[in-house]
PDB file of C-alpha atoms in Angstrom:
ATOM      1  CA  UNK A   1       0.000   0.000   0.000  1.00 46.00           C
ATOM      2  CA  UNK A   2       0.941   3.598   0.241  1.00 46.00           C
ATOM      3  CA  UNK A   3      -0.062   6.876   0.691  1.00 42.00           C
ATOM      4  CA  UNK A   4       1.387   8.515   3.524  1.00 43.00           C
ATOM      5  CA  UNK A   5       1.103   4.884   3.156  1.00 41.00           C
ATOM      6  CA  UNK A   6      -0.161   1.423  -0.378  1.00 40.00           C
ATOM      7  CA  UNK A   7      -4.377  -4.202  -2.949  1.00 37.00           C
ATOM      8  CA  UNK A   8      -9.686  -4.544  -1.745  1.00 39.00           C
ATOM      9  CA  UNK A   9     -13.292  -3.175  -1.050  1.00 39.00           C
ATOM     10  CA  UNK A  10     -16.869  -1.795   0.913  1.00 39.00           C
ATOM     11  CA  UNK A  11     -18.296   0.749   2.912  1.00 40.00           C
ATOM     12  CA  UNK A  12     -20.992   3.425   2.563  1.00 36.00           C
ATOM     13  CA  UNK A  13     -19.274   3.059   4.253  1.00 35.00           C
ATOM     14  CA  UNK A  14     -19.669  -0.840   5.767  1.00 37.00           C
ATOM     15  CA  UNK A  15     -17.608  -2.536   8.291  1.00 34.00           C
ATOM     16  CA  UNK A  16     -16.714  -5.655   7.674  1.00 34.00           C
ATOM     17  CA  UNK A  17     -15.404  -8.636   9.963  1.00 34.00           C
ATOM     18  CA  UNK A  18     -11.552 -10.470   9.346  1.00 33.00           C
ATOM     19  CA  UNK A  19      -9.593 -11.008   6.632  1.00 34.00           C
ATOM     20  CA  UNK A  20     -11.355 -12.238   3.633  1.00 34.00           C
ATOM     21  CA  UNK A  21     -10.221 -14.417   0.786  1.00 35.00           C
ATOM     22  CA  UNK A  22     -12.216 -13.835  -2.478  1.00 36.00           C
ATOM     23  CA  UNK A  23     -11.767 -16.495  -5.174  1.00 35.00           C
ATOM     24  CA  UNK A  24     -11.304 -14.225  -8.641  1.00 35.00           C
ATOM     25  CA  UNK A  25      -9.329 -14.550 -11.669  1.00 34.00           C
ATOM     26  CA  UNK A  26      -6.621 -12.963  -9.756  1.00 31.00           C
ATOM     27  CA  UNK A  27      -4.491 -12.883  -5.969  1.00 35.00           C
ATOM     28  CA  UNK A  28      -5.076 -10.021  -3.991  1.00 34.00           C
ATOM     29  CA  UNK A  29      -2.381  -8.435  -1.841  1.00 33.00           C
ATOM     30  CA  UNK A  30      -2.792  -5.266   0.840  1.00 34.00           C
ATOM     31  CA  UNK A  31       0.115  -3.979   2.726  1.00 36.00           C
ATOM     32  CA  UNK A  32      -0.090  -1.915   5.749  1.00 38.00           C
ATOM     33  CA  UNK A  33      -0.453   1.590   4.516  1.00 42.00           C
ATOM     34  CA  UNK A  34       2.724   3.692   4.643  1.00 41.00           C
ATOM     35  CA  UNK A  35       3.812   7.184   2.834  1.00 40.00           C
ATOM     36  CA  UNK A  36       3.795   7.461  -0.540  1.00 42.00           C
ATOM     37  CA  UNK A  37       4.551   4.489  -3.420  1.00 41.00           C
ATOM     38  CA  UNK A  38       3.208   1.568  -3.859  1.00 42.00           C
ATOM     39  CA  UNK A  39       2.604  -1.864  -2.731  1.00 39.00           C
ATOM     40  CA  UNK A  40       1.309  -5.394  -1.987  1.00 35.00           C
ATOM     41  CA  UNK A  41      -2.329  -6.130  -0.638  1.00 38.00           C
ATOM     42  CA  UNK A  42      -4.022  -8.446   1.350  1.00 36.00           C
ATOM     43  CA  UNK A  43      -7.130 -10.942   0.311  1.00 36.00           C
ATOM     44  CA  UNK A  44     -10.217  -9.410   0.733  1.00 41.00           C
ATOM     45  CA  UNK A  45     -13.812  -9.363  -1.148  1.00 45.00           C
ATOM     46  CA  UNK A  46     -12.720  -6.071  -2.287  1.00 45.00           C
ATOM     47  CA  UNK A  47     -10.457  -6.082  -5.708  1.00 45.00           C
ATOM     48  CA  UNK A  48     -10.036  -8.287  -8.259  1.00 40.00           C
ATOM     49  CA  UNK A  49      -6.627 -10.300  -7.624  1.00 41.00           C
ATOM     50  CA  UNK A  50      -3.096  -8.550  -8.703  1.00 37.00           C
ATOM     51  CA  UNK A  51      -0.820  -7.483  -7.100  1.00 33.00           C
ATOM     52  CA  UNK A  52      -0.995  -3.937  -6.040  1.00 37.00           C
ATOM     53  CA  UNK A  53       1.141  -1.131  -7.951  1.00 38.00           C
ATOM     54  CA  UNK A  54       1.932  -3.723 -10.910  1.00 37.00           C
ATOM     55  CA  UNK A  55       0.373  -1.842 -13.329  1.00 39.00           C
ATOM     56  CA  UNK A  56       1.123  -2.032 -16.864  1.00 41.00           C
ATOM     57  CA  UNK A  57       1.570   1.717 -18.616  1.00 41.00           C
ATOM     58  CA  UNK A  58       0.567   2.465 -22.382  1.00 44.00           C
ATOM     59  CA  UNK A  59       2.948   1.920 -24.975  1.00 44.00           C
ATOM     60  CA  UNK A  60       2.934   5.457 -25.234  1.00 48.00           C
ATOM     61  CA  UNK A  61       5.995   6.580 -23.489  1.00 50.00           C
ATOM     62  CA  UNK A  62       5.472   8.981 -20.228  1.00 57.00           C
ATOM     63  CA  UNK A  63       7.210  10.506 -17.296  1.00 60.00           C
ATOM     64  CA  UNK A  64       6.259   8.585 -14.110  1.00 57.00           C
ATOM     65  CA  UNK A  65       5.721  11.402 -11.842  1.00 58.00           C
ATOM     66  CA  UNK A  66       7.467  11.250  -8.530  1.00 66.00           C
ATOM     67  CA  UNK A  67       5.896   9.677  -5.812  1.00 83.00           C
ATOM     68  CA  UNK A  68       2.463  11.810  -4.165  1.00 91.00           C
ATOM     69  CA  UNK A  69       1.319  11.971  -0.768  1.00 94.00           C
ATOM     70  CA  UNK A  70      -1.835  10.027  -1.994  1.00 95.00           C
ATOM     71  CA  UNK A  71      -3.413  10.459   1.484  1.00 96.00           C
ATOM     72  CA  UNK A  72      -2.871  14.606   1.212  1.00 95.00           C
ATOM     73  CA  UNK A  73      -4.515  13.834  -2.930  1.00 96.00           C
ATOM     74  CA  UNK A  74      -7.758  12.455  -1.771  1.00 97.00           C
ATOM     75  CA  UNK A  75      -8.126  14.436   1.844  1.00 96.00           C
ATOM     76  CA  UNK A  76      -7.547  17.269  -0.430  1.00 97.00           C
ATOM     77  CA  UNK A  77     -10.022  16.339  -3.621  1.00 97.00           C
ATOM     78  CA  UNK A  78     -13.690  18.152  -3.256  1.00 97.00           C
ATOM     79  CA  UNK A  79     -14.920  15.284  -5.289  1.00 97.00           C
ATOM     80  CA  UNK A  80     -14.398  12.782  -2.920  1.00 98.00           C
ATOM     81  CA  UNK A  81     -16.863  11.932  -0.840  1.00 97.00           C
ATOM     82  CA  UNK A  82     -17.180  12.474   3.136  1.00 96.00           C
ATOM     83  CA  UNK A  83     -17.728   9.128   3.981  1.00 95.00           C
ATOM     84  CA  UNK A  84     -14.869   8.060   2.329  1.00 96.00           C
ATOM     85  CA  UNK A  85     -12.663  10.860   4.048  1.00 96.00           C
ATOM     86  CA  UNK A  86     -13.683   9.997   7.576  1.00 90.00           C
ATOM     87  CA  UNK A  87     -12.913   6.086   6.408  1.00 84.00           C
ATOM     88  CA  UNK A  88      -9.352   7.009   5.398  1.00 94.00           C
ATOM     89  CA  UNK A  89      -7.512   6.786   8.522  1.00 93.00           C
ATOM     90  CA  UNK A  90      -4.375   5.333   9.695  1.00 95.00           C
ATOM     91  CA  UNK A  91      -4.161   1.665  10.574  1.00 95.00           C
ATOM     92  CA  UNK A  92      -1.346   1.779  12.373  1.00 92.00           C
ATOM     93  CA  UNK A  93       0.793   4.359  12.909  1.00 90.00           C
ATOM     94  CA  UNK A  94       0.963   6.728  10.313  1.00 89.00           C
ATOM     95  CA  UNK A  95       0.701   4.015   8.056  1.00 93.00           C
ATOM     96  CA  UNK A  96      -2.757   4.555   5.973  1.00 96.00           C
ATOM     97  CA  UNK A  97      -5.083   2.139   4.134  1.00 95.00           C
ATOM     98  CA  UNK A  98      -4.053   3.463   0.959  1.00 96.00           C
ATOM     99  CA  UNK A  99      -2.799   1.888  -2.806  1.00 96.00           C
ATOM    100  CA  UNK A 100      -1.427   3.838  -5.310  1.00 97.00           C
ATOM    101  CA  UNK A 101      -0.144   2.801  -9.078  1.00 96.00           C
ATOM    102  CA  UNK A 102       1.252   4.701 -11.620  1.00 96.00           C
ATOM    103  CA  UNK A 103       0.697   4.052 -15.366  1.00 96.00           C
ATOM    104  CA  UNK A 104      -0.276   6.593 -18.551  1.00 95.00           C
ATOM    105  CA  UNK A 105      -3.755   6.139 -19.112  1.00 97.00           C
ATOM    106  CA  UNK A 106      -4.846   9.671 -20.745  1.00 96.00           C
ATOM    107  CA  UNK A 107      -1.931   9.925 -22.905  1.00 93.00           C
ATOM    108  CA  UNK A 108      -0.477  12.460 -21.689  1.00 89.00           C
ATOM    109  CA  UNK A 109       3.599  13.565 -20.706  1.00 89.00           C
ATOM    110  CA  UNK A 110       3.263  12.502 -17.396  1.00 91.00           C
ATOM    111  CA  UNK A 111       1.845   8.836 -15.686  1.00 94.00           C
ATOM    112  CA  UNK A 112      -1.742   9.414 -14.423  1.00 96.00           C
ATOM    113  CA  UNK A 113      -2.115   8.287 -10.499  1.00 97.00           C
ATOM    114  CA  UNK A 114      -4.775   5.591  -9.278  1.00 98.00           C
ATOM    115  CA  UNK A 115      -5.779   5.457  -5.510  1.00 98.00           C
ATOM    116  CA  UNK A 116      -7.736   3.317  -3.964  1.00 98.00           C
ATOM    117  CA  UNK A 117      -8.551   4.259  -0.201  1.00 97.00           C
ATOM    118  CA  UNK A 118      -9.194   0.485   1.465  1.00 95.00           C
ATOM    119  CA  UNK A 119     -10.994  -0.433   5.150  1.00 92.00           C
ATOM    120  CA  UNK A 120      -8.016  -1.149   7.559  1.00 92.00           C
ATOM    121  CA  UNK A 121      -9.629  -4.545   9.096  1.00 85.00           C
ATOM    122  CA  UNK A 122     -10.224  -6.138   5.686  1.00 85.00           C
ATOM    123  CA  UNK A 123      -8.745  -4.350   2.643  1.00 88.00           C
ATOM    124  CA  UNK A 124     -12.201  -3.929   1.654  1.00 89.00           C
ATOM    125  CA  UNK A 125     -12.220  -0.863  -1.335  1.00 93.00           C
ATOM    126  CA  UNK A 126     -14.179   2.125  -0.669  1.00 95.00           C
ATOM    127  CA  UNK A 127     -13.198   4.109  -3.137  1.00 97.00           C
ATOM    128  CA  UNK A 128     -11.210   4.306  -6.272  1.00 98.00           C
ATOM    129  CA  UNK A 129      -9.865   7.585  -7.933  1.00 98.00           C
ATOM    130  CA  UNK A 130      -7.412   8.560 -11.271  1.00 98.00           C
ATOM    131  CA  UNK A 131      -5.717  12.092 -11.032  1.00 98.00           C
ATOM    132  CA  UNK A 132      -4.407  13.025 -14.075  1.00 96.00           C
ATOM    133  CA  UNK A 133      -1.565  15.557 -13.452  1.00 92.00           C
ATOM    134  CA  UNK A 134      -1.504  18.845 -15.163  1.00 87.00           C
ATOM    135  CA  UNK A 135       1.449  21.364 -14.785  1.00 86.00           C
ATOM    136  CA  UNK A 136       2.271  20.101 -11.733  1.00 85.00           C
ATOM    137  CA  UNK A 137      -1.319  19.849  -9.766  1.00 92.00           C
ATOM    138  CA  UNK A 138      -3.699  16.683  -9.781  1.00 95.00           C
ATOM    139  CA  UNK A 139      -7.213  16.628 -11.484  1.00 96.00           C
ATOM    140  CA  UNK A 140      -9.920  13.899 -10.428  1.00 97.00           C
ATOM    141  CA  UNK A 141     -10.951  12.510 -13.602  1.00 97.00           C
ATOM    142  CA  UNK A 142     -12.617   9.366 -12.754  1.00 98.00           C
ATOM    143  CA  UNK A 143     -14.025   8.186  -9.491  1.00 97.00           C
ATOM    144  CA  UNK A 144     -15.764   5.089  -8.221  1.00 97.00           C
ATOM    145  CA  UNK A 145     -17.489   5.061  -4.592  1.00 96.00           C
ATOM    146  CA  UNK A 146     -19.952   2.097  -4.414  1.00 91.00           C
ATOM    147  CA  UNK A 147     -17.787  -0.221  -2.384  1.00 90.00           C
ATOM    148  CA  UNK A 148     -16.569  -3.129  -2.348  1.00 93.00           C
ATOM    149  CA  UNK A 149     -14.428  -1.566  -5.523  1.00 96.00           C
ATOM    150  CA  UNK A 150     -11.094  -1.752  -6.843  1.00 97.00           C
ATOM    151  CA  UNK A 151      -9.496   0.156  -9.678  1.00 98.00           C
ATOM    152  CA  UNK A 152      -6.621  -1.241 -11.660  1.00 98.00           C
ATOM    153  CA  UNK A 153      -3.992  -0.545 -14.646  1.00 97.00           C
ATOM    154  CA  UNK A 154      -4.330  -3.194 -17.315  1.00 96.00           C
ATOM    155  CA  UNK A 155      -2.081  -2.148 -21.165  1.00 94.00           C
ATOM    156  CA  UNK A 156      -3.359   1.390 -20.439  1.00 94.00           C
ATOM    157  CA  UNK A 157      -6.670   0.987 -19.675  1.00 97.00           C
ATOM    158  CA  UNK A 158      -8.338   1.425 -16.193  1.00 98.00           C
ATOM    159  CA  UNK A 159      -9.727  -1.977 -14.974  1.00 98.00           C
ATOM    160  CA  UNK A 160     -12.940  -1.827 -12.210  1.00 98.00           C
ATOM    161  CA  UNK A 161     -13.853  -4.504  -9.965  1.00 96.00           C
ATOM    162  CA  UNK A 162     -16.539  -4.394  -7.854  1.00 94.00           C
ATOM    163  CA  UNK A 163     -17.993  -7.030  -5.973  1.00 90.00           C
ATOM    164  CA  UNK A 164     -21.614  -8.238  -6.210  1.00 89.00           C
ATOM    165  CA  UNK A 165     -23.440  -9.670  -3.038  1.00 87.00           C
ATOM    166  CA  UNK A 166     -26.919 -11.496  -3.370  1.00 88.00           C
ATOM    167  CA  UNK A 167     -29.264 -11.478  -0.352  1.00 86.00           C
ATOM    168  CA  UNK A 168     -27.818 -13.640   1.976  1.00 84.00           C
ATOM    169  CA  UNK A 169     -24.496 -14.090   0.858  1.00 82.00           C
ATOM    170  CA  UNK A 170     -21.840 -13.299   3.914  1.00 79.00           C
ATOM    171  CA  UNK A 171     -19.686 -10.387   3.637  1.00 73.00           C
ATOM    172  CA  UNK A 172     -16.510 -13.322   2.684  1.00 72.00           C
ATOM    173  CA  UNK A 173     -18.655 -14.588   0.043  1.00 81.00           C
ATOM    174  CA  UNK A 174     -19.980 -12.935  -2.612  1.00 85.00           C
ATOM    175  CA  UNK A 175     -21.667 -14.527  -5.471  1.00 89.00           C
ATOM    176  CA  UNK A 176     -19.938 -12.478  -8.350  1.00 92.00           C
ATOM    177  CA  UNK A 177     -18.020  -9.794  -9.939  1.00 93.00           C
ATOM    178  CA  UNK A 178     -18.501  -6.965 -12.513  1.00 95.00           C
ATOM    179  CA  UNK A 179     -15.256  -6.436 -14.537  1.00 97.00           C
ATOM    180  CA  UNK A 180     -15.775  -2.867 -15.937  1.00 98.00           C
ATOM    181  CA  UNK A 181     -12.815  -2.139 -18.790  1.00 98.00           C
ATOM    182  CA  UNK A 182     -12.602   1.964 -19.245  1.00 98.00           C
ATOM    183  CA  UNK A 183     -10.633   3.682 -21.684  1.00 97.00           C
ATOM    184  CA  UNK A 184      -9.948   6.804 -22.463  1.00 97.00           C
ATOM    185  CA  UNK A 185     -11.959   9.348 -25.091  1.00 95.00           C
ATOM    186  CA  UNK A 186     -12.800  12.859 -25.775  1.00 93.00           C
ATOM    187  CA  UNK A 187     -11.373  13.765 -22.607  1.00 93.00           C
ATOM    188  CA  UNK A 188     -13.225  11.364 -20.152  1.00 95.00           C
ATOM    189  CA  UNK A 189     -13.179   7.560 -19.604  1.00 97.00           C
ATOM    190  CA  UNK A 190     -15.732   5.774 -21.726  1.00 97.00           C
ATOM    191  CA  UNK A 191     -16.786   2.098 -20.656  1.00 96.00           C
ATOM    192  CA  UNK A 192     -15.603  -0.241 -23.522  1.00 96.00           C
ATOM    193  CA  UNK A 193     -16.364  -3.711 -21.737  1.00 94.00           C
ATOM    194  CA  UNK A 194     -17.957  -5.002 -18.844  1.00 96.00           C
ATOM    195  CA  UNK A 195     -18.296  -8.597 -18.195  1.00 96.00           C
ATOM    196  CA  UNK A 196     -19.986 -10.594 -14.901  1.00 95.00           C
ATOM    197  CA  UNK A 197     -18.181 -13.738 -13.334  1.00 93.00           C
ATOM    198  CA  UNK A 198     -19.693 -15.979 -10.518  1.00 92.00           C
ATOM    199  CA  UNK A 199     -18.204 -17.403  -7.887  1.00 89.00           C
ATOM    200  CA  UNK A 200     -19.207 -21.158  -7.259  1.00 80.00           C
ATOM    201  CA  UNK A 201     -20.276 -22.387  -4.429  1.00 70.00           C
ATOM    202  CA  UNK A 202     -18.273 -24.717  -2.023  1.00 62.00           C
ATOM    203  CA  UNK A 203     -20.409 -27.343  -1.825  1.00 51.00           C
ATOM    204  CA  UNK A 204     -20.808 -28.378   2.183  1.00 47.00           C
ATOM    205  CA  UNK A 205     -20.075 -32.063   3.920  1.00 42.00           C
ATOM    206  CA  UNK A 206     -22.909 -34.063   1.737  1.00 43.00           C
ATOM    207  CA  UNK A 207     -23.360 -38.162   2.589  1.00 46.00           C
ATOM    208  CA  UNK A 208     -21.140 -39.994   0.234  1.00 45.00           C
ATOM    209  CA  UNK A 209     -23.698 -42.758  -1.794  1.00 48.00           C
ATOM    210  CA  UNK A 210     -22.764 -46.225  -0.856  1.00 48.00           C
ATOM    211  CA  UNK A 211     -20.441 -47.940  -4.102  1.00 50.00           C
ATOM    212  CA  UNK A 212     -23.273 -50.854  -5.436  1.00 53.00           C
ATOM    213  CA  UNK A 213     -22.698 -54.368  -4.111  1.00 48.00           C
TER     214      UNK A 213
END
């Protein structure tokens, strides 16, 4: 993780109980948030599964910025929302629930920033964000706040995971996920695929039919 601390998701923000394992296409990773830069995240129901901060830039070459106080960034960002303010605290420490990659997703000089503020308990995402930087200042140009959620870099496009509960399902097992691909177009990102995965179901202890005789 990072931030003033730096891979999961929930909240309107929701508590959730321990440590979660969530059985998607990829493995999820959290670190204990520290200052600035990236890094590894726990499981959790929160993001789909890679490893935090490995995100592949554009071929297009850019400058990867140096490394922001992505705590400051969001605390800072009039688009963000309240709850997810008061959620970003620090775990431990000064070490903050935070995850931060770099990679050039609008094109331009410089590598665009994506944050995802996390629960401290669970990794659970609360709320993913993309600043694009502009002569030297940050602008929000995509947020996503309907936890659990996860934002990700994938060949230079942004990659959204959010978790999909049924009623009943416990907060360590949901039934699905929506994989939202976004890429970037007339100055905004434009969703260009969205697909839906479920989970199966563990089947319990079940009496094992006697072989025939």
């Amino acid at each position: 993780m990072t931030g003033e601390g730096s891979a999961r998701t929930r909240g309107g923000i929701q508590a959730v109980g321990a440590a979660l394992a969530v059985p998607t296409a990829l493995a999820l990773l959290v670190s204990g948030c520290g200052a600035g830069g990236t890094g590894a995240r726990d499981e959790g129901p929160a993001h789909a599964d890679s490893v935090a901060g490995a995100a592949t830039a554009s071929a297009a070459p850019s400058k990867t910025p140096d490394t922001v106080n992505a705590v400051k960034l969001v605390k800072d960002d009039p688009k963000v929302a309240p709850e997810v303010k008061r959620e970003l605290k620090p775990c431990v420490a000064d070490e903050y629930p935070v995850d931060v990659s770099y990679g050039n997703l609008t094109g331009g000089s410089a590598d665009d920033v994506v944050v995802n503020v996390l629960t401290c308990g669970d990794a659970v995402g609360v709320g993913s964000y993309v600043y694009h930087e502009q002569d030297g200042s940050y602008e929000n140009v995509f947020k996503a706040e309907e936890p659990p959620v996860y934002a990700e870099i994938d060949r230079g496009d942004l990659v959204v995971t959010k978790q999909v509960y049924e009623k009943g399902d416990p907060v360590s097992s949901p039934s699905g996920e929506n994989v939202i691909t976004y890429r970037w177009a007339a100055g905004r990102f434009a969703e260009k695929y969205r697909t839906h995965n479920d989970y199966g179901k563990v089947v319990g202890d079940s009496p094992t039919p006697a072989p025939p005789s």
